XYZ file of C-alpha atoms in Angstrom:
118
model
C 4.919 1.900 26.983
C 2.686 1.334 24.007
C 1.321 -1.606 23.377
C 1.988 -2.742 19.335
C -1.269 -4.034 17.061
C -1.558 -6.582 14.750
C -3.899 -6.130 11.924
C -5.405 -9.638 10.560
C -2.204 -11.205 11.729
C -1.695 -14.652 9.975
C 1.467 -17.492 10.624
C 3.695 -15.529 8.194
C 2.961 -11.848 8.069
C -0.222 -9.263 9.221
C -1.283 -7.334 6.866
C -0.597 -4.060 8.679
C 0.639 -3.320 12.083
C 0.577 0.070 14.375
C 2.613 1.722 16.940
C 2.615 4.488 18.597
C -0.033 6.025 16.279
C 2.175 4.769 12.965
C -0.147 2.569 9.995
C 3.013 -0.117 8.575
C 0.641 -1.672 5.705
C 2.552 -4.795 4.608
C 3.518 -5.429 0.732
C -0.156 -5.867 -0.745
C -0.802 -7.259 -4.067
C -3.677 -7.514 -5.991
C -6.519 -10.475 -5.900
C -7.093 -11.070 -9.584
C -3.638 -11.106 -10.627
C -4.665 -12.205 -14.437
C -5.106 -8.340 -14.952
C -2.769 -5.598 -16.576
C -0.412 -3.303 -14.440
C -3.325 -0.411 -14.084
C -6.007 -2.788 -13.394
C -3.852 -4.452 -10.904
C -2.619 -1.068 -8.932
C -6.418 0.086 -8.602
C -7.527 -3.360 -7.081
C -4.305 -2.845 -4.704
C -5.007 0.801 -3.891
C -9.046 -0.538 -3.039
C -7.481 -2.836 -0.844
C -5.302 0.229 1.008
C -8.058 1.687 1.473
C -9.840 -0.491 3.435
C -6.590 -1.664 5.555
C -6.218 2.618 6.448
C -9.840 2.738 7.099
C -9.580 -0.237 9.619
C -6.495 1.188 11.229
C -7.776 4.566 11.671
C -6.284 6.251 8.814
C -7.032 7.422 5.186
C -4.816 7.766 2.187
C -4.611 11.587 2.903
C -2.062 10.706 5.851
C -0.078 8.670 3.912
C 3.521 9.020 4.652
C 5.878 7.238 2.591
C 4.855 4.601 -0.236
C 7.492 1.832 -2.074
C 5.711 0.798 -5.130
C 7.127 -2.774 -6.447
C 6.875 -3.176 -10.001
C 8.590 -6.204 -12.587
C 8.777 -4.418 -15.592
C 9.805 -0.526 -15.365
C 7.901 -0.392 -18.958
C 5.049 -0.925 -17.203
C 5.531 1.816 -14.808
C 3.103 4.559 -16.468
C -0.022 2.295 -16.414
C 0.878 2.107 -12.834
C 1.231 5.715 -12.780
C -1.857 6.358 -14.184
C -3.936 4.231 -11.697
C -1.511 6.058 -8.748
C -2.715 9.190 -10.336
C -6.046 8.532 -9.888
C -6.831 7.719 -6.553
C -3.423 9.484 -4.254
C -4.599 12.760 -2.720
C -2.987 15.156 -4.834
C -2.699 17.529 -2.440
C -0.765 15.181 0.057
C 1.064 13.577 -1.805
C 2.996 10.895 0.403
C 6.974 10.358 -0.247
C 7.295 7.745 -2.776
C 10.245 5.693 -4.321
C 8.954 2.863 -7.519
C 11.230 -0.043 -7.946
C 11.717 -2.900 -10.324
C 12.140 -6.307 -8.533
C 10.654 -9.681 -9.454
C 7.251 -10.605 -8.119
C 5.320 -13.826 -7.421
C 4.075 -15.336 -10.831
C 1.436 -13.060 -12.401
C 2.265 -10.495 -9.816
C 2.606 -7.367 -11.628
C 2.683 -4.710 -8.880
C 3.098 -5.212 -5.082
C 2.805 -2.318 -2.511
C 3.685 -1.031 1.068
C 3.383 2.325 2.792
C 3.433 4.159 5.924
C 0.931 6.382 7.463
C -0.142 7.961 10.019
C -3.574 7.690 12.560
C -6.003 10.233 12.198
C -6.204 12.746 14.805
C -7.907 12.060 17.432
């Protein structure tokens, strides 16, 4: 039986879990919550790059992504940061959902990715 790996486990959650070559990232939010939507999104995507690398993967291995935004009117700004970052030759399945998030949090992104081939 394969072991489940927990990356950066905390009391409430782990930043990522891994099972049988699939990586599940917890929802990531920006560190600078005073920034606008585009900057918060870029911040989150930078965190995702670091987490995927730590777990032995990369953005070209993302299977699916769920993006939560506080206001769909700001979605074009999120999309601008996303399009500058995503591997456009391998775009993942993606959903964007409007949701109430924490104070000053404009975007939260969670995703599932495959580990790099061994």
